[in-house]
Short mmCIF file of C-alpha atoms in Angstrom, two decimals:
data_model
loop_
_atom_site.label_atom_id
_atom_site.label_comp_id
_atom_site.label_asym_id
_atom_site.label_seq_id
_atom_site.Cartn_x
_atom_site.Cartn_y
_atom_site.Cartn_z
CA UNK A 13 -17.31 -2.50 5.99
CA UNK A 14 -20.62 -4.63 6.24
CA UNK A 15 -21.32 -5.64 8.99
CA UNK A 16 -22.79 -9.27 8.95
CA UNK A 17 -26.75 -9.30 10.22
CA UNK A 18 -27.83 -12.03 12.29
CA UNK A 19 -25.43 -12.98 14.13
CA UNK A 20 -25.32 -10.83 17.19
CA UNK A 21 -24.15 -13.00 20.40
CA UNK A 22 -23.59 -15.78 18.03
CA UNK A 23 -20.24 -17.77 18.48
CA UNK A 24 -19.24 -17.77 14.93
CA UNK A 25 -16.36 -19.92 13.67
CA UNK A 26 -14.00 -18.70 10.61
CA UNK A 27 -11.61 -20.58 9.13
CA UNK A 28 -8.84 -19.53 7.17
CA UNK A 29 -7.02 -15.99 7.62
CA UNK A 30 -5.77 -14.59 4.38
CA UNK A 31 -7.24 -10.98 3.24
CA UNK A 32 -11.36 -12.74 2.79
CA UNK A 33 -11.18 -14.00 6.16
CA UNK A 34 -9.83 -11.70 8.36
CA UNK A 35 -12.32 -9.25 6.99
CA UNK A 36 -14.93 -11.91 7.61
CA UNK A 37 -13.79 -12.01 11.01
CA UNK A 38 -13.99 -8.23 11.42
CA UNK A 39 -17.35 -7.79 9.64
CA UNK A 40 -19.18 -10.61 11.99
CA UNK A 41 -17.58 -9.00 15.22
CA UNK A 42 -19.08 -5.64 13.72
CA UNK A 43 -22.55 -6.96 13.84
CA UNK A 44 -21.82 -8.42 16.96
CA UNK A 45 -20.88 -12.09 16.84
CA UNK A 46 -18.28 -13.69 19.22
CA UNK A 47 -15.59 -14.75 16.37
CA UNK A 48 -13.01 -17.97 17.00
CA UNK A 49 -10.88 -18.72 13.98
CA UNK A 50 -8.62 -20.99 12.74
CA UNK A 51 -6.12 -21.49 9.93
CA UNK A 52 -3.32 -24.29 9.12
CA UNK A 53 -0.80 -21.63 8.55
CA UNK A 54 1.10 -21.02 12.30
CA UNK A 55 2.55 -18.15 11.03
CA UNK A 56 -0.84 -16.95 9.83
CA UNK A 57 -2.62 -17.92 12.75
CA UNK A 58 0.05 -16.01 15.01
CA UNK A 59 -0.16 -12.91 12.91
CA UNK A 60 -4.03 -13.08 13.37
CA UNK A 61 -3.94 -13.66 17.16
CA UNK A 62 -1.78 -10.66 17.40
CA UNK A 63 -4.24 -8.58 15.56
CA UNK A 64 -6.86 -9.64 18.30
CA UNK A 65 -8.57 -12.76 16.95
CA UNK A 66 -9.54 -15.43 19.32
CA UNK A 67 -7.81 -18.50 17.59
CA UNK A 68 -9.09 -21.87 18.82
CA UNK A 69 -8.05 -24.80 17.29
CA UNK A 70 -10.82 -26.57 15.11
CA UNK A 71 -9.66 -29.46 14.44
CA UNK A 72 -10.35 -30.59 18.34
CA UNK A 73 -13.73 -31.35 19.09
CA UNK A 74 -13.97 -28.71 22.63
CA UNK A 75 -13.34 -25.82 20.35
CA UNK A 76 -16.72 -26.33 18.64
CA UNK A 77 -18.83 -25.62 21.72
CA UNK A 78 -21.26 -23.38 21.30
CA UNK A 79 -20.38 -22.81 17.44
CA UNK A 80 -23.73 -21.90 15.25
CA UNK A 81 -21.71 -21.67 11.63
CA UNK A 82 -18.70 -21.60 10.09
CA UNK A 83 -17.81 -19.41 7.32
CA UNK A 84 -15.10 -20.83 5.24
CA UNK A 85 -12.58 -18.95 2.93
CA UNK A 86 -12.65 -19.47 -1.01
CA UNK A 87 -10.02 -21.89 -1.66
CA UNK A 88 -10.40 -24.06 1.12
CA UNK A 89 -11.95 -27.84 -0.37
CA UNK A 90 -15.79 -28.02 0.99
CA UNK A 91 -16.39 -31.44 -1.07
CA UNK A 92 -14.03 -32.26 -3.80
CA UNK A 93 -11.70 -34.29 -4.17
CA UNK A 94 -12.36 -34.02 -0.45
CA UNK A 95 -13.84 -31.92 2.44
CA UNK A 96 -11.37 -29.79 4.52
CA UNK A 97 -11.10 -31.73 8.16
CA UNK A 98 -12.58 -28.46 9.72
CA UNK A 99 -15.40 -28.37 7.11
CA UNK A 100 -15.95 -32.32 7.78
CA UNK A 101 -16.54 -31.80 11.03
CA UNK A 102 -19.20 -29.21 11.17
CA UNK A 103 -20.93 -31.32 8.39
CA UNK A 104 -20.87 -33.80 11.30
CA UNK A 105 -21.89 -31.37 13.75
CA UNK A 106 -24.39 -29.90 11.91
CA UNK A 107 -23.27 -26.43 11.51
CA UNK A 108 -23.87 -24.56 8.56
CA UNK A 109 -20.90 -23.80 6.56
CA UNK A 110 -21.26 -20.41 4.72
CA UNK A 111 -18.65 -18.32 3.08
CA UNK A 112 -18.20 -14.62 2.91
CA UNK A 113 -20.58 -14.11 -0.09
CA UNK A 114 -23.34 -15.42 1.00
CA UNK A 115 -22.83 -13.02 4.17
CA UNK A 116 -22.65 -10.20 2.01
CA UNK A 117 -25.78 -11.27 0.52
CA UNK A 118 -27.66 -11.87 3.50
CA UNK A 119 -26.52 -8.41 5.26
CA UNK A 120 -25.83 -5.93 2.24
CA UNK A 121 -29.67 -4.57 2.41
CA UNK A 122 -30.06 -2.46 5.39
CA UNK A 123 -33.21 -0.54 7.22
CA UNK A 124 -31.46 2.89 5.95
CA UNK A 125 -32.92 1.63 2.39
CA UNK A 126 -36.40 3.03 2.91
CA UNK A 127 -34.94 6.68 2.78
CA UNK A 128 -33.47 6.18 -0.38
CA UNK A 129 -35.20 7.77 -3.79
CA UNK A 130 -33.25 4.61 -5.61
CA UNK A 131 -32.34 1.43 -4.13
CA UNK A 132 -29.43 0.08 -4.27
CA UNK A 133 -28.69 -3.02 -7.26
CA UNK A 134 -26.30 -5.72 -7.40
CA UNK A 135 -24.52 -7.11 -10.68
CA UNK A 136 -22.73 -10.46 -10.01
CA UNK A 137 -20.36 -11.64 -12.83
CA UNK A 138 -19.47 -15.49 -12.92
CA UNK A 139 -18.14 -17.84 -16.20
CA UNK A 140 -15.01 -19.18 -16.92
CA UNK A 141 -13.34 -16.76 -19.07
CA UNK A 142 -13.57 -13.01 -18.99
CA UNK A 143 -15.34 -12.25 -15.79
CA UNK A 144 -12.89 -10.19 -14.34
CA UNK A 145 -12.94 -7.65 -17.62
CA UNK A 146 -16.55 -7.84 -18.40
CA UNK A 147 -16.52 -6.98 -14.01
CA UNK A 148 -14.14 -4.23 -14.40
CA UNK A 149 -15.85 -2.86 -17.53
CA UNK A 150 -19.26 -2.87 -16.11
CA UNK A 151 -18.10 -0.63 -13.57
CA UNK A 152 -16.13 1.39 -15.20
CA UNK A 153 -19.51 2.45 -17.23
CA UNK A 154 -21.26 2.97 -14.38
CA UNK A 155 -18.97 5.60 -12.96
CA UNK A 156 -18.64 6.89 -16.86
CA UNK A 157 -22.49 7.71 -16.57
CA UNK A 158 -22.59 9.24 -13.16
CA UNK A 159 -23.84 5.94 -11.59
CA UNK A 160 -22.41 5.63 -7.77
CA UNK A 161 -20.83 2.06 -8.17
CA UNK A 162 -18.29 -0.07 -6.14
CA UNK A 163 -16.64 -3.53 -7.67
CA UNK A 164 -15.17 -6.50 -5.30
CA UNK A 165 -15.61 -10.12 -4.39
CA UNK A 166 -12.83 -11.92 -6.58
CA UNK A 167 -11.64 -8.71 -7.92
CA UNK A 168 -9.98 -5.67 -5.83
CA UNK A 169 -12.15 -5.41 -2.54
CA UNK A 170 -13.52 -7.99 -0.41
CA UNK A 171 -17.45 -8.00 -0.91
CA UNK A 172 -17.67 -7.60 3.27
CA UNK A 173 -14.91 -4.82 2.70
CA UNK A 174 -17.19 -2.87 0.63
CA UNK A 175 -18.91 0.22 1.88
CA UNK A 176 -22.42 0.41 3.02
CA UNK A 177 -24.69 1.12 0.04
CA UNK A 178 -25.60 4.61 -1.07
CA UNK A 179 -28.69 6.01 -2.96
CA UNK A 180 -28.90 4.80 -6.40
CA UNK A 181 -25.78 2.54 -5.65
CA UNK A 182 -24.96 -0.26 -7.67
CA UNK A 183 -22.35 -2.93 -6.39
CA UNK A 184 -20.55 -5.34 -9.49
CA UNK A 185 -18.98 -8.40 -8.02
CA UNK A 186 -17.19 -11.23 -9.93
CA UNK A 187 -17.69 -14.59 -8.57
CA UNK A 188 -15.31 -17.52 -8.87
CA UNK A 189 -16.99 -20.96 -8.94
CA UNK A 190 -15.38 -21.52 -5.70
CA UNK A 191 -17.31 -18.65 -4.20
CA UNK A 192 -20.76 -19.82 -5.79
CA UNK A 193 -20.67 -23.28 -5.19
CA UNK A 194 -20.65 -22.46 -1.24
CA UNK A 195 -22.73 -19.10 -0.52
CA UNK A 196 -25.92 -19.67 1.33
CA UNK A 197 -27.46 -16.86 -0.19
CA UNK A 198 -27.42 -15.30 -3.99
CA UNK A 199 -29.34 -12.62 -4.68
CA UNK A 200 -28.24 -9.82 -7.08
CA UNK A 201 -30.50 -7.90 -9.08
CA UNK A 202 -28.58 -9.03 -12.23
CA UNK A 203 -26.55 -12.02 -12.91
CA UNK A 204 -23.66 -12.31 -15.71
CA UNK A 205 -22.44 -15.63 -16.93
CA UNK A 206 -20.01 -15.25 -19.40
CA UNK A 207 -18.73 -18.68 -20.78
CA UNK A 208 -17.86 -22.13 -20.03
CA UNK A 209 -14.55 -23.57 -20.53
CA UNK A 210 -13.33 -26.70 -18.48
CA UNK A 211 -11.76 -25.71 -15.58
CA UNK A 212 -10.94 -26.41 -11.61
CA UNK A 213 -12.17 -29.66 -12.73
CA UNK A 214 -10.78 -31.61 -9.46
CA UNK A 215 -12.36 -28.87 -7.16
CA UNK A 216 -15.41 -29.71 -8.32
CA UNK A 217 -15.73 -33.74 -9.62
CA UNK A 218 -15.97 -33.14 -13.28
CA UNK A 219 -17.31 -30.57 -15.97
CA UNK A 220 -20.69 -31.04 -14.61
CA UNK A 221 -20.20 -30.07 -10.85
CA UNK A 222 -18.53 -27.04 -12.36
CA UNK A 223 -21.26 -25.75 -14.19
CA UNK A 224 -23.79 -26.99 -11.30
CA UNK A 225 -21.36 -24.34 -9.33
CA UNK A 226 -21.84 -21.74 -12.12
CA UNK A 227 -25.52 -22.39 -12.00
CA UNK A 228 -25.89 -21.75 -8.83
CA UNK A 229 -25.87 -18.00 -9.55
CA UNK A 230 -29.22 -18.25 -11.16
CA UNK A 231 -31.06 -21.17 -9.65
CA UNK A 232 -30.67 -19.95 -6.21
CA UNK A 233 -31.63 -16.48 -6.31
CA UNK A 234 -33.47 -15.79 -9.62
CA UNK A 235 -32.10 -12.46 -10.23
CA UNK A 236 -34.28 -9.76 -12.08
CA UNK A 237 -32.65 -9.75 -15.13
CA UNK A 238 -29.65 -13.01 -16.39
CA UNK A 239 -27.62 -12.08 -19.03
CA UNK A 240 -26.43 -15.16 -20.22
CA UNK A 241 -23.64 -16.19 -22.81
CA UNK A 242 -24.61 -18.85 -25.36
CA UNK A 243 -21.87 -19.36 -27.43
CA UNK A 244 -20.96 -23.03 -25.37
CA UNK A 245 -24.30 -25.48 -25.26
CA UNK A 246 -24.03 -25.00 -21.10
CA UNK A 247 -24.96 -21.45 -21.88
CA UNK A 248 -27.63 -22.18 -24.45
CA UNK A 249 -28.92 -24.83 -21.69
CA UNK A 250 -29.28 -22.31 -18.63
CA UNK A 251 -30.98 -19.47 -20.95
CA UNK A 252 -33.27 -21.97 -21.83
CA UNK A 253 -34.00 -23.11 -18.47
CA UNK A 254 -34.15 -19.48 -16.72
CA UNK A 255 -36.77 -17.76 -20.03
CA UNK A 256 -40.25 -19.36 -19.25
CA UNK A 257 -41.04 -18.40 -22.73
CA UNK A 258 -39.92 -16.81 -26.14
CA UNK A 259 -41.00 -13.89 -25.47
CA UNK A 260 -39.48 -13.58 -21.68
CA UNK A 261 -37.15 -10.69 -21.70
CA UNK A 262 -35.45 -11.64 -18.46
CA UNK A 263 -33.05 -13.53 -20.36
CA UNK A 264 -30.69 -11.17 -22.31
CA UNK A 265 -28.33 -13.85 -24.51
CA UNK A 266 -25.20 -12.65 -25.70
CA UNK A 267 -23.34 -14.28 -28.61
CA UNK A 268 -19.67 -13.80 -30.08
CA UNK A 269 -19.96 -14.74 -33.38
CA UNK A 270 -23.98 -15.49 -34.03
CA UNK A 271 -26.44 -13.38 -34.75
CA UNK A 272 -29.23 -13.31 -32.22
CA UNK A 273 -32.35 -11.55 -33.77
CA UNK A 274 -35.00 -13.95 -32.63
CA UNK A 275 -34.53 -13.39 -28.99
CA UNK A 276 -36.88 -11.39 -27.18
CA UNK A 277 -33.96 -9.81 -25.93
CA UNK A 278 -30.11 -9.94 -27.18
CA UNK A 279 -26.50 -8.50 -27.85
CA UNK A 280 -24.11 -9.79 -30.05
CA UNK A 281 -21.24 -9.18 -31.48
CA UNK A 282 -20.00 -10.18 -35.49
CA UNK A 283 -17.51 -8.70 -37.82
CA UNK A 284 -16.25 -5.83 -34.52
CA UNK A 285 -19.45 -4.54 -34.38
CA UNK A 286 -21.86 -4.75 -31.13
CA UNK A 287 -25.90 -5.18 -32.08
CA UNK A 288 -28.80 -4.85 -29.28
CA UNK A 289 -32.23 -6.68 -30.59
CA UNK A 290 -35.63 -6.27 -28.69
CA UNK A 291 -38.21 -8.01 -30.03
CA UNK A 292 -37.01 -8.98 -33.24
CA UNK A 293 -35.59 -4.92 -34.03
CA UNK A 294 -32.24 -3.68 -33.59
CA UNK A 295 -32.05 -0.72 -31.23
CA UNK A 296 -28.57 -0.14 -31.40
CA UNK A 297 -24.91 -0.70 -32.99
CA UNK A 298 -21.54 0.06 -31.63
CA UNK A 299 -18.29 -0.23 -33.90
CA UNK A 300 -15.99 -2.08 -31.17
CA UNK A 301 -12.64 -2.84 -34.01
CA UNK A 302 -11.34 0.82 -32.88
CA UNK A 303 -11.65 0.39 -29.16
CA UNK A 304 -7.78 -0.14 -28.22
CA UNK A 305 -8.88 -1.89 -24.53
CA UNK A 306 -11.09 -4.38 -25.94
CA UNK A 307 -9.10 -6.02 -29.05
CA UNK A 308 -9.98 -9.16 -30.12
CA UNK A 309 -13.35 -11.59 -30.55
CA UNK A 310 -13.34 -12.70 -26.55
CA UNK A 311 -13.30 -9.07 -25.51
CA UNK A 312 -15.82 -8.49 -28.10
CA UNK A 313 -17.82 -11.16 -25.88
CA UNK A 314 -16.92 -8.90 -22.89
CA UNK A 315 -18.37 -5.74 -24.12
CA UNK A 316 -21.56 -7.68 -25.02
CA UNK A 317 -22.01 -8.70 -21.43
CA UNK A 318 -20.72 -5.57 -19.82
CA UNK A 319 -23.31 -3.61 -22.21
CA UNK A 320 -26.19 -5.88 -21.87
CA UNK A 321 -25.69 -5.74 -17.80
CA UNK A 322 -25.43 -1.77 -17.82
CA UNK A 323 -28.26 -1.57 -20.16
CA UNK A 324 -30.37 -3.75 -17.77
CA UNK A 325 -30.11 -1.08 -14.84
CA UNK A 326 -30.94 1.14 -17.06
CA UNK A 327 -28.35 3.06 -19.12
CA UNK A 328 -28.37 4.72 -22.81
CA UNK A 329 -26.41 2.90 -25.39
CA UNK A 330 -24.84 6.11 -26.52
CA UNK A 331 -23.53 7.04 -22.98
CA UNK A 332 -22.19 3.14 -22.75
CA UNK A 333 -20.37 3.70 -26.07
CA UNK A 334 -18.58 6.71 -25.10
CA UNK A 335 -17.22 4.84 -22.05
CA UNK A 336 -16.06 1.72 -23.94
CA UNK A 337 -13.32 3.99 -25.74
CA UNK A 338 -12.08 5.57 -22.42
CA UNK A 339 -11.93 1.81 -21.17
CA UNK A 340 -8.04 0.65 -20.78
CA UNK A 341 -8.57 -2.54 -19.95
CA UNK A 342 -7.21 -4.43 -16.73
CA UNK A 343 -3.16 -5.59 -16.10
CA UNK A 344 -2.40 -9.06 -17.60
CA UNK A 345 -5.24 -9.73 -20.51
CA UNK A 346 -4.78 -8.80 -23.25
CA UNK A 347 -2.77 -5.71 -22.18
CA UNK A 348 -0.74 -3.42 -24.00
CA UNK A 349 2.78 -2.85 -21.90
CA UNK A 350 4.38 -0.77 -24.78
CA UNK A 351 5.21 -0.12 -28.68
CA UNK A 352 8.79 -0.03 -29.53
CA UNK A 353 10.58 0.43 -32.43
CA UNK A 354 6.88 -0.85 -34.38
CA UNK A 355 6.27 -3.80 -32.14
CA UNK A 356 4.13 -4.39 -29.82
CA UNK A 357 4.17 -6.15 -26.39
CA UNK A 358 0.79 -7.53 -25.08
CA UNK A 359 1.13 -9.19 -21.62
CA UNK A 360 -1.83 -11.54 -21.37
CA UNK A 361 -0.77 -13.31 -17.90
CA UNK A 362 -4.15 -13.92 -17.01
CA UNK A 363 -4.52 -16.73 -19.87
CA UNK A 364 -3.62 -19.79 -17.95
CA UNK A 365 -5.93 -22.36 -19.71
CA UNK A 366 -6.55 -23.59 -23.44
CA UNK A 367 -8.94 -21.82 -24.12
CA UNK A 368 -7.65 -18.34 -22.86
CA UNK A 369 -4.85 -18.51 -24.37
CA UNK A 370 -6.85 -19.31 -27.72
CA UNK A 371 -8.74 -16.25 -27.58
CA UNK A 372 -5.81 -14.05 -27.09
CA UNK A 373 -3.98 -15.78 -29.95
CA UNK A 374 -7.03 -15.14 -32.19
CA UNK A 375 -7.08 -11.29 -31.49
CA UNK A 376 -3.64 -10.38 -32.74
CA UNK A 377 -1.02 -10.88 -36.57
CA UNK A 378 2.00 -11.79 -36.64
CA UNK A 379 2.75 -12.92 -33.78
CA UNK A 380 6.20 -13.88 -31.33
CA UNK A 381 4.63 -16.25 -28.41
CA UNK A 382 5.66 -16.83 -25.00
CA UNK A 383 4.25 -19.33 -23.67
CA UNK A 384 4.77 -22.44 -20.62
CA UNK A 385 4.58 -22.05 -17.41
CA UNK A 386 3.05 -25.48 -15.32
CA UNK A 387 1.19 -27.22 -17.62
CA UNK A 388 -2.71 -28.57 -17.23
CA UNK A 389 -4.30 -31.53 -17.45
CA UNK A 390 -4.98 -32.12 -21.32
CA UNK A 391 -1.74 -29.92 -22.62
CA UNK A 392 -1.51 -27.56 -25.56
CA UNK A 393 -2.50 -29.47 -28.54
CA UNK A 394 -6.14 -28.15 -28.85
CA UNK A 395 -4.30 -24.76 -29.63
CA UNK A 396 -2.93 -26.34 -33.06
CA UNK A 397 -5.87 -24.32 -34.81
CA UNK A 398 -4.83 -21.12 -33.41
CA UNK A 399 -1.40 -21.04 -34.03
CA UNK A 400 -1.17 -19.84 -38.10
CA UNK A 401 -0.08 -16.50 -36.90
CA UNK A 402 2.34 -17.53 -34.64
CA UNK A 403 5.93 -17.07 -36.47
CA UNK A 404 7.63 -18.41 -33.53
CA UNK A 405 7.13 -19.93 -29.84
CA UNK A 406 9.28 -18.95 -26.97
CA UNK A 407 8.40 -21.75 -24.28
CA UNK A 408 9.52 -21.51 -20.67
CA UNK A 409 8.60 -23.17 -17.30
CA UNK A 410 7.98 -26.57 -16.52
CA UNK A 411 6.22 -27.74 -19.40
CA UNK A 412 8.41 -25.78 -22.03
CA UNK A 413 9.57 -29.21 -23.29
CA UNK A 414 6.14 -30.77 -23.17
CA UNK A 415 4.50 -28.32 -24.86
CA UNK A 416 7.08 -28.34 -27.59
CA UNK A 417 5.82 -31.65 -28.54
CA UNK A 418 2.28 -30.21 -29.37
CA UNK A 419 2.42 -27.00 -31.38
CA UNK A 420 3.20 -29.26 -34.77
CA UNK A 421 5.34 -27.01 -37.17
CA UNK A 422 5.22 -23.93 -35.47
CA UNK A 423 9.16 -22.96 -35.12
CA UNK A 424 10.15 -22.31 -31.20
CA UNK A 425 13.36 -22.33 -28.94
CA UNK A 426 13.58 -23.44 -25.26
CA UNK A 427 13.87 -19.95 -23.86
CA UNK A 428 13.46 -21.97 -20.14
CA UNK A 429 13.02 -18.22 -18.69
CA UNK A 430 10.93 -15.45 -18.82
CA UNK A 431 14.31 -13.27 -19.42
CA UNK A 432 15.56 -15.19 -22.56
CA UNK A 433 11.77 -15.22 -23.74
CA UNK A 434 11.44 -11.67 -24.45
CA UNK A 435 15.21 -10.86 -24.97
CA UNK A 436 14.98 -13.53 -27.62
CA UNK A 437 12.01 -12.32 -28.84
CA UNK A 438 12.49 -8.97 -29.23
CA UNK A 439 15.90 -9.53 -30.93
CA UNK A 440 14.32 -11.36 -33.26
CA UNK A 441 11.12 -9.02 -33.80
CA UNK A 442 10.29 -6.34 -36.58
CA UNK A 443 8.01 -3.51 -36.91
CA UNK A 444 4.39 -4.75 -36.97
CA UNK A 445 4.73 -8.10 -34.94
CA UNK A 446 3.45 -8.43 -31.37
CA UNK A 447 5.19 -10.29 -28.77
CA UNK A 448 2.69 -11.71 -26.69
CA UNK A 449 2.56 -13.33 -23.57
CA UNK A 450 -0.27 -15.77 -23.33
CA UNK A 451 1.41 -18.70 -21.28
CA UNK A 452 -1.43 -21.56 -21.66
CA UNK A 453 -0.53 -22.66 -18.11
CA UNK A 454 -0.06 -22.11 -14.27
CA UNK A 455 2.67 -20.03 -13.01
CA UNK A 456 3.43 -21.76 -9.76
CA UNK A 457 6.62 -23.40 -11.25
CA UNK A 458 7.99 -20.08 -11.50
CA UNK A 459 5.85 -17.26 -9.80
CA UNK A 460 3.52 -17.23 -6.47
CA UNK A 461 0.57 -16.15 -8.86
CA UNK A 462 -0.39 -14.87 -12.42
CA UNK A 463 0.55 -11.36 -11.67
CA UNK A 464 3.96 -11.90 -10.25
CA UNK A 465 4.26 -13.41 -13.73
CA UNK A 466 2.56 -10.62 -16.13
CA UNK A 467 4.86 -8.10 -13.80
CA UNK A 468 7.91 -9.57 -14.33
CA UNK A 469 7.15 -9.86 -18.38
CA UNK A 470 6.28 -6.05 -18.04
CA UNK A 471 9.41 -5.05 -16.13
CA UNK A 472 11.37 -6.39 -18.47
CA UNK A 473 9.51 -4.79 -21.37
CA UNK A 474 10.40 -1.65 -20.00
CA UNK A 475 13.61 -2.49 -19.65
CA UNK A 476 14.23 -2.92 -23.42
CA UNK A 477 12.49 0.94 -23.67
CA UNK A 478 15.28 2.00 -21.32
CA UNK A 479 17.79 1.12 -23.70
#
């Protein structure tokens, strides 16, 4: 645990108690604040009060007395499409809101620091697509070459769950816009922004106040080193506001498809193969088309952002190379559940948008689709490009029928389920197809979350190995 630095005697108000703010609650108490929380949930509020927390209902005006902040979880509306009741009133007040990142922030450097031969670093990891990968990878290369590392915030650990730092140390944290757009404080050593497709767009008013809470990442903090993807023009925008000139080598841009040789610093990616410029001169290749946890063009992307990151704390392309190929990649993108009888199934659960989905259907042949789920705002048809390898669509969910009406000529059936999907499917299949799950939509019609969803597509896969 962290525990949260200036705050000691402080009455500090939390509000909401899932797994970010109950650790919240115990990191302020740990440096010494006097916690009240609250949370609209009774039966999460109860469970909370029986684990010791002082819950005081915020929505009445007494329980604010004395209050100096009030540090709000994630996915709790600050602004749009409209403040929380809680957060409106300490906006009234005027109390600071704050969320658990920018505690972590504020309170991850400590005095120990001044023994250390090698201080502690901080990657953070925002965009729209890939984060959570290009996260993952990062530290997965770290440990690969020896570096001490931990990885949290909207992946695995809670940032105020992580462990104090150690020597040479260096924390990787993926932030969600949600998490960005709040945070008082940003200040990692290096900041990752991977790509910009629309998304959340109600959270945050639009495509712009999306991006704004993308951008925050970099404004606010001015990391070290930004390693910036400028494949989408909000990309290209931010790398040209952050550089101060040409030749400014705080701006590493990564690219998916263009070659970047102008750049006073770049990685790129074209044809599967990874190239690092400085100053106009390659320093380095890596042949990514063999690397079985990074297939396709968006995880291409991915390992140009995971390798520019490691390579600005620091570390040897060769010894970054060897750890791409012992990479597996993470559960539900782009991930291989099994091979049987010559086809493969590739549970990409994880692709809930457009564009997602795109990427995934771009990476693999012949290909049996599963796909539906709750739909979004704008539907399928943008993925009418993508879909020449698709020799048939399996739609389920809410939106099966819906998106039936947008795929054009592509065959399909109604499959409704996730059950007839892939036993339809894999009746169907033969050696050298790939039945892929890549749904193009929410899965709260028919699962609590995207992983419920990519488990219950890999259960069954296994079940057909059983037989």
């Amino acid at each position: 645990m962290i525990p949260v630095q200036g705050v000691e005697d402080q009455t500090v108000a939390v509000l909401g108690l899932g797994r970010s703010g109950k650790a919240t609650a115990a990191a302020l108490q740990a440096g010494g604040a006097h916690v009240i929380a609250w949370d609209d949930g009774v039966d999460t509020r109860e469970a909370a009060e029986a684990e010791g927390l002082h819950i005081a209902d915020l929505t009445r005006d007494e329980s604010w007395h004395g209050v100096t902040m009030l540090v709000t979880s994630p996915g709790i509306p600050h602004l749009y499409p409209h403040p929380h009741p809680v957060i409106a009133r300490a906006y009234a007040l005027g109390i600071p809101v704050d969320n658990d990142i920018g505690l972590f922030f504020r309170s991850y450097a400590g005095a120990g620091w001044d023994e250390f031969d090698r201080a502690p670093r901080v990657i953070a990891v925002t965009g729209s697509n890939g984060k959570s990968t290009t996260t993952a990878l990062i530290h997965h290369i770290l440990r690969e070459c020896g570096r001490p590392s931990q990885m949290g915030g909207n992946i695995g650990t809670g940032v105020l769950s992580l462990e104090p730092a150690r020597d040479g140390e260096v924390v990787v944290i993926e932030l969600s816009s949600y998490q960005t757009e709040l945070a008082r404080a940003l200040t990692p050593d290096v900041a990752v922004f991977t790509n910009l497709t629309p998304d959340h767009l109600d959270r945050h008013g639009g495509t712009g106040g999306y991006f704004a809470a993308k951008r925050r990442l970099f404004a606010e903090g001015g990391p070290d080193r930004a390693v910036i993807g400028i494949d989408e023009a909000e990309g290209l925008y931010l790398a040209g506001q952050l550089a101060t000139a040409p030749s400014d080598d705080r701006v590493i841009r990564v690219s998916a498809g263009q070659k970047l040789d102008r750049a006073a610093w770049s990685v790129f990616a074209r044809k599967g193969f990874l190239a690092e410029y400085r100053k106009g001169r390659q320093v380095a290749s890596i042949d990514l088309r063999g690397i079985s946890g990074l297939p396709g063009a968006h995880n291409h992307q991915n390992a140009c952002a995971a390798y520019a990151a490691c390579r600005a704390v620091g570390l040897p392309p060769r010894e970054i190379e060897a750890a791409f190929h012992s990479f597996a990649g993470l559960p539900h993108r782009s991930q291989l559940v099994a091979e049987i009888d010559g086809v493969r199934y590739v549970n990409d659960s994880k692709a809930t948008n457009v564009d997602a989905a795109a990427k995934a259907l771009q990476a693999f042949q012949r290909i049996r689709w599963i796909a539906g789920g709750l739909g979004k705002d704008g539907g399928i048809a943008a993925l009418t490009p993508y879909l020449e390898h698709v020799s048939k669509a399996y739609l389920i969910g809410h939106s099966a029928r819906d998106f039936a009406l947008e795929i054009g000529q592509t065959p399909y059936e109604i499959a409704e389920t996730m059950e007839q999907a892939v036993a339809h499917a894999s009746a169907e299949a033969e050696a050298g197809d790939i039945v892929l799950l890549a749904p193009a939509a929410a899965s709260f019609d028919q699962y609590p979350n995207f992983e419920k969803r990519g488990e219950h597509f890999t259960a069954l896969v296994e079940g057909l190995k059983a037989r």
